[in-house]
């Protein structure tokens, strides 16, 4: 792995949690601030950059490689909103092959094509599916491709569980040159306690929350227009939230090796929160707090 050109940032999280939405808005915000940005979708779903390129067709790296012809950068990239260079690694033929290995092949090809030497990006964002951080999906944080990772999580247990799994992978690979953790991006917040649950998880694992994105119709509406919030609703409160998050991610150098919670402790931690929420719902008040 040669010297990195630009800051390379991996964004992980369980499927459907809002990785692509968040990553695309960060890319759009960074582009709006004048930076050169590449976004690489590392999810077999290959929809990471949809809202940056107005849903314009973009062949995936793996599909292009399968054709057998020599692949050029133009074949597998499209310039999207604000000049963001959009790339999708793609995935194996459904039911055959390993999606993780596809990421590896895609990243290797991009290096061979000298993408970074030619484009000279300020930021490269990798949008990586991370329900299970198997060997392949860990490639961006394992092999020195990125030096920093964020995880998108809601307060749902499965999202936290997936984040905790990512922390295990970072914990394993960071000491030998793998990426460190920049923080947790809290997405899809609706209930008041969601923020507290995520903050508590972040504190317990030795990291912090990088930003809070409430659930909002503005996000859904922008997606229906095939655009990021930054492009479709630049004056909205959510655009401001994404710009603040982008600034944080761009500037944050507080990168840590997190301490994942063990399986029994995680279950216990979740049960405690279950009790607290139950008490909220049922109006049970701790007598001392009530005085
Ligand atoms: P992932 O990339 O993690 O699979 P997506 O970014 O594709 O997830 O998001 C899944 C769905 O959730 C999309 O339809 C997206 O518009 C929606 N979504 C994500 N974040 C928010 C939010 N803060 N408010 C409302 N909808 C959201
Ligand atoms: Mg996605």
Coordinates of C-alpha atoms and ligand atoms in Angstrom, one line a residue:
X1 CA 0.0 0.0 0.0
X2 CA 1.6 3.2 -1.1
X3 CA 1.1 6.6 0.4
X4 CA -2.6 7.6 0.6
X5 CA -3.7 10.5 -1.6
X6 CA -6.4 12.3 0.4
X7 CA -8.2 11.2 3.5
X8 CA -9.8 7.8 3.1
X9 CA -12.8 7.2 5.3
X10 CA -14.9 4.0 5.6
X11 CA -18.5 4.2 6.7
X12 CA -20.0 1.0 8.0
X13 CA -23.3 0.0 9.4
X14 CA -26.0 -2.7 9.1
X15 CA -28.1 -2.9 6.0
X16 CA -30.9 -0.3 5.7
X17 CA -29.5 1.8 8.5
X18 CA -28.8 4.9 6.3
X19 CA -25.1 4.4 5.3
X20 CA -25.6 5.4 1.7
X21 CA -27.9 8.3 2.5
X22 CA -25.5 9.6 5.1
X23 CA -22.4 9.0 3.1
X24 CA -23.8 10.7 0.0
X25 CA -24.8 13.7 1.9
X26 CA -21.4 14.0 3.5
X27 CA -19.8 13.7 0.0
X28 CA -22.2 16.3 -1.4
X29 CA -21.5 18.7 1.6
X30 CA -17.7 18.2 1.2
X31 CA -18.0 18.9 -2.6
X32 CA -20.0 22.0 -1.8
X33 CA -17.2 23.1 0.5
X34 CA -14.8 22.9 -2.5
X35 CA -13.2 19.5 -1.9
X36 CA -12.5 16.9 -4.5
X37 CA -14.4 13.8 -3.4
X38 CA -14.7 10.1 -4.5
X39 CA -17.4 7.9 -3.2
X40 CA -17.0 4.2 -3.6
X41 CA -20.1 2.0 -2.8
X42 CA -18.8 -1.3 -1.4
X43 CA -22.2 -3.0 -1.1
X44 CA -23.5 -5.7 -3.5
X45 CA -26.7 -3.7 -3.7
X46 CA -24.6 -1.1 -5.7
X47 CA -27.0 1.8 -4.9
X48 CA -24.6 3.8 -2.8
X49 CA -24.2 6.8 -5.1
X50 CA -27.8 6.8 -6.5
X51 CA -28.7 10.2 -5.1
X52 CA -25.4 11.8 -6.2
X53 CA -26.0 10.9 -9.8
X54 CA -29.7 11.3 -10.1
X55 CA -30.1 7.5 -10.4
X56 CA -28.1 7.7 -13.7
X57 CA -27.0 4.2 -14.8
X58 CA -23.5 3.3 -13.6
X59 CA -22.0 -0.2 -14.4
X60 CA -20.3 -1.7 -11.4
X61 CA -16.6 -2.5 -11.2
X62 CA -17.3 -6.3 -10.9
X63 CA -19.7 -6.4 -13.8
X64 CA -17.2 -4.6 -16.0
X65 CA -14.4 -6.9 -15.0
X66 CA -16.7 -9.9 -15.8
X67 CA -17.1 -8.7 -19.4
X68 CA -13.5 -9.7 -19.9
X69 CA -12.4 -6.5 -21.7
X70 CA -9.8 -4.2 -20.2
X71 CA -11.6 -1.8 -17.9
X72 CA -11.0 1.9 -18.1
X73 CA -11.8 4.4 -15.4
X74 CA -14.5 6.0 -17.6
X75 CA -16.3 2.7 -17.8
X76 CA -16.9 2.4 -14.1
X77 CA -17.2 6.0 -12.9
X78 CA -19.7 8.8 -13.3
X79 CA -19.3 12.4 -12.2
X80 CA -22.2 13.3 -9.9
X81 CA -23.4 16.3 -7.9
X82 CA -20.7 18.9 -7.2
X83 CA -18.1 16.8 -9.1
X84 CA -18.2 13.8 -6.8
X85 CA -16.7 10.9 -8.6
X86 CA -19.1 8.0 -8.1
X87 CA -18.0 4.3 -8.2
X88 CA -19.9 1.1 -7.3
X89 CA -17.9 -2.1 -6.6
X90 CA -20.9 -4.3 -7.3
X91 CA -21.3 -7.8 -6.2
X92 CA -21.1 -11.4 -7.3
X93 CA -23.8 -13.0 -9.4
X94 CA -26.6 -13.6 -6.8
X95 CA -26.2 -17.0 -5.2
X96 CA -22.7 -17.4 -6.4
X97 CA -19.4 -16.2 -5.0
X98 CA -18.5 -14.0 -2.1
X99 CA -19.5 -10.3 -1.9
X100 CA -16.5 -9.5 0.3
X101 CA -14.1 -10.8 -2.3
X102 CA -15.7 -8.5 -4.8
X103 CA -14.7 -5.5 -2.7
X104 CA -11.2 -6.7 -2.7
X105 CA -11.1 -7.1 -6.5
X106 CA -12.7 -3.7 -7.0
X107 CA -10.3 -1.9 -4.7
X108 CA -7.3 -3.6 -6.4
X109 CA -8.5 -2.6 -9.8
X110 CA -8.9 1.0 -8.8
X111 CA -5.3 1.0 -7.5
X112 CA -4.1 -0.5 -10.8
X113 CA -6.0 2.2 -12.8
X114 CA -4.2 4.8 -10.7
X115 CA -7.5 6.4 -9.8
X116 CA -6.1 8.4 -6.9
X117 CA -2.9 9.5 -8.6
X118 CA -5.0 10.9 -11.5
X119 CA -8.0 12.3 -9.7
X120 CA -6.1 13.5 -6.6
X121 CA -9.0 13.5 -4.2
X122 CA -9.2 15.4 -0.9
X123 CA -11.6 12.7 0.4
X124 CA -12.4 9.2 -0.5
X125 CA -15.5 7.7 1.2
X126 CA -16.1 4.0 1.2
X127 CA -19.8 3.0 1.9
X128 CA -19.5 -0.5 3.3
X129 CA -22.2 -3.0 4.2
X130 CA -21.3 -4.3 7.6
X131 CA -23.9 -6.5 9.2
X132 CA -21.2 -9.1 9.4
X133 CA -17.7 -7.9 9.1
X134 CA -16.4 -11.0 7.3
X135 CA -12.9 -11.0 5.9
X136 CA -14.0 -9.4 2.6
X137 CA -16.1 -6.6 4.1
X138 CA -13.2 -5.8 6.4
X139 CA -10.8 -5.1 3.5
X140 CA -11.2 -1.3 3.6
X141 CA -10.3 -1.2 7.3
X142 CA -7.9 -4.1 7.3
X143 CA -5.4 -3.5 4.6
X144 CA -4.5 0.1 5.1
X145 CA -6.9 1.3 2.4
X146 CA -8.5 3.6 4.9
X147 CA -7.1 4.8 8.2
X148 CA -10.4 5.9 9.8
X149 CA -13.9 4.4 10.0
X150 CA -17.3 5.6 11.2
X151 CA -20.4 3.5 11.9
X152 CA -23.9 4.6 11.2
X153 CA -26.3 3.2 13.9
X154 CA -29.8 3.8 15.3
X155 CA -30.7 3.0 18.8
X156 CA -32.2 -0.4 17.6
X157 CA -30.4 -3.3 19.2
X158 CA -29.4 -4.9 15.9
X159 CA -27.8 -1.7 14.7
X160 CA -25.8 -1.5 17.9
X161 CA -25.0 -5.1 17.7
X162 CA -23.6 -4.6 14.1
X163 CA -21.6 -1.6 15.4
X164 CA -20.2 -3.6 18.2
X165 CA -19.1 -6.3 15.6
X166 CA -17.3 -3.6 13.6
X167 CA -15.5 -2.5 16.8
X168 CA -14.3 -6.1 17.2
X169 CA -12.8 -6.0 13.7
X170 CA -11.2 -2.6 14.2
X171 CA -9.9 -3.8 17.6
X172 CA -8.3 -6.8 15.8
X173 CA -6.8 -5.0 12.8
X174 CA -5.9 -1.5 14.1
X175 CA -2.7 -2.6 16.0
X176 CA -1.2 -3.9 12.7
X177 CA -2.0 -0.9 10.5
X178 CA -5.8 -1.2 10.1
X179 CA -8.1 1.8 10.4
X180 CA -9.1 3.4 13.7
X181 CA -12.6 4.5 14.7
X182 CA -13.7 8.2 14.3
X183 CA -17.1 7.7 16.0
X184 CA -20.7 6.7 15.8
X185 CA -23.1 8.5 13.5
X186 CA -26.6 8.4 15.1
X187 CA -29.2 8.2 12.4
X188 CA -33.0 7.9 12.2
X189 CA -33.6 9.2 15.7
X190 CA -37.2 9.6 16.6
X191 CA -37.7 8.9 20.3
X192 CA -36.0 11.2 22.8
X193 CA -34.2 8.3 24.5
X194 CA -32.6 7.1 21.2
X195 CA -29.9 9.7 21.6
X196 CA -29.1 8.6 25.1
X197 CA -28.9 4.9 24.1
X198 CA -26.3 5.7 21.4
X199 CA -24.3 8.1 23.5
X200 CA -24.2 5.5 26.3
X201 CA -23.0 2.8 23.8
X202 CA -20.4 5.2 22.4
X203 CA -19.1 6.1 25.9
X204 CA -19.0 2.4 27.0
X205 CA -16.9 1.4 24.0
X206 CA -14.5 4.3 24.3
X207 CA -15.7 6.5 21.4
X208 CA -18.1 9.3 20.8
X209 CA -21.1 10.3 18.7
X210 CA -20.0 12.2 15.6
X211 CA -23.5 13.6 14.8
X212 CA -27.2 13.1 15.3
X213 CA -29.5 12.8 12.3
X214 CA -33.2 12.8 13.1
X215 CA -35.6 10.8 11.0
X216 CA -37.2 13.2 8.6
X217 CA -39.4 13.4 5.6
X218 CA -36.9 15.8 4.0
X219 CA -34.6 12.7 3.6
X220 CA -37.3 10.6 2.1
X221 CA -38.4 13.3 -0.3
X222 CA -34.9 14.1 -1.5
X223 CA -34.4 10.4 -2.2
X224 CA -37.6 10.3 -4.2
X225 CA -36.2 13.1 -6.4
X226 CA -33.0 11.1 -6.8
X227 CA -31.0 13.7 -4.9
X228 CA -29.2 14.2 -1.7
X229 CA -30.7 16.6 0.9
X230 CA -27.8 18.9 0.2
X231 CA -28.8 19.2 -3.4
X232 CA -32.6 19.0 -3.1
X233 CA -33.2 21.0 0.1
X234 CA -30.0 23.0 0.7
X235 CA -31.7 25.4 3.1
X236 CA -33.3 22.7 5.3
X237 CA -32.3 22.0 8.9
X238 CA -31.2 18.5 7.7
X239 CA -28.8 20.1 5.1
X240 CA -27.2 22.0 8.0
X241 CA -27.0 18.8 10.1
X242 CA -25.2 17.0 7.2
X243 CA -22.9 19.9 6.6
X244 CA -21.9 20.0 10.3
X245 CA -21.4 16.2 10.2
X246 CA -19.2 16.5 7.0
X247 CA -17.1 19.2 8.7
X248 CA -16.7 17.0 11.8
X249 CA -15.7 13.9 9.7
X250 CA -13.3 16.0 7.6
X251 CA -11.5 17.5 10.6
X252 CA -11.7 14.9 13.3
X253 CA -8.4 13.4 14.2
X254 CA -9.5 11.8 17.4
X255 CA -9.3 8.3 16.2
X256 CA -9.5 5.4 18.7
X257 CA -9.2 1.7 19.0
X258 CA -12.6 1.0 20.5
X259 CA -13.4 -1.5 23.3
X260 CA -16.2 -3.7 22.0
X261 CA -18.6 -5.0 24.7
X262 CA -18.5 -8.8 25.3
X263 CA -21.6 -10.8 24.4
X264 CA -23.0 -11.3 27.9
X265 CA -22.3 -7.7 28.9
X266 CA -24.0 -6.4 25.7
X267 CA -27.1 -8.4 26.5
X268 CA -27.1 -7.1 30.1
X269 CA -26.6 -3.5 28.9
X270 CA -29.5 -3.9 26.5
X271 CA -31.8 -5.3 29.2
X272 CA -30.9 -2.3 31.4
X273 CA -32.0 0.0 28.7
X274 CA -35.1 -2.1 28.2
X275 CA -36.0 -1.6 31.8
X276 CA -35.4 2.2 31.5
X277 CA -37.6 2.5 28.5
X278 CA -40.3 0.3 30.1
X279 CA -40.3 2.6 33.1
X280 CA -40.7 5.6 30.8
X281 CA -43.7 4.0 29.0
X282 CA -45.4 2.9 32.2
X283 CA -44.6 6.1 34.1
X284 CA -42.7 4.3 36.8
X285 CA -40.5 6.8 38.6
X286 CA -37.6 6.2 40.9
X287 CA -38.8 7.5 44.2
X288 CA -35.6 9.4 45.0
X289 CA -35.6 11.1 41.5
X290 CA -39.2 12.0 41.9
X291 CA -38.6 14.1 45.1
Ligands
LIG1 P1 -28.1 1.6 3.8 O1 -27.2 2.2 2.8 O2 -27.5 1.5 5.2 O3 -28.6 0.2 3.4 P2 -29.9 3.7 3.0 O4 -29.0 4.9 3.1 O5 -30.1 3.1 1.6 O6 -29.4 2.5 4.0 O7 -31.3 4.1 3.7 C1 -32.4 3.2 3.8 C2 -33.7 4.0 3.7 O8 -33.8 4.8 4.9 C3 -33.7 4.9 2.5 O9 -35.0 4.9 1.9 C4 -33.4 6.3 3.1 O10 -34.0 7.3 2.4 C5 -34.0 6.1 4.5 N1 -33.4 7.0 5.5 C6 -32.1 7.0 5.9 N2 -31.8 7.9 6.8 C7 -33.0 8.6 7.0 C8 -33.4 9.7 7.9 N3 -32.6 10.3 8.7 N4 -34.7 10.1 7.8 C9 -35.6 9.4 7.0 N5 -35.3 8.4 6.2 C10 -34.0 8.0 6.2
LIG2 MG1 -26.5 1.4 1.0

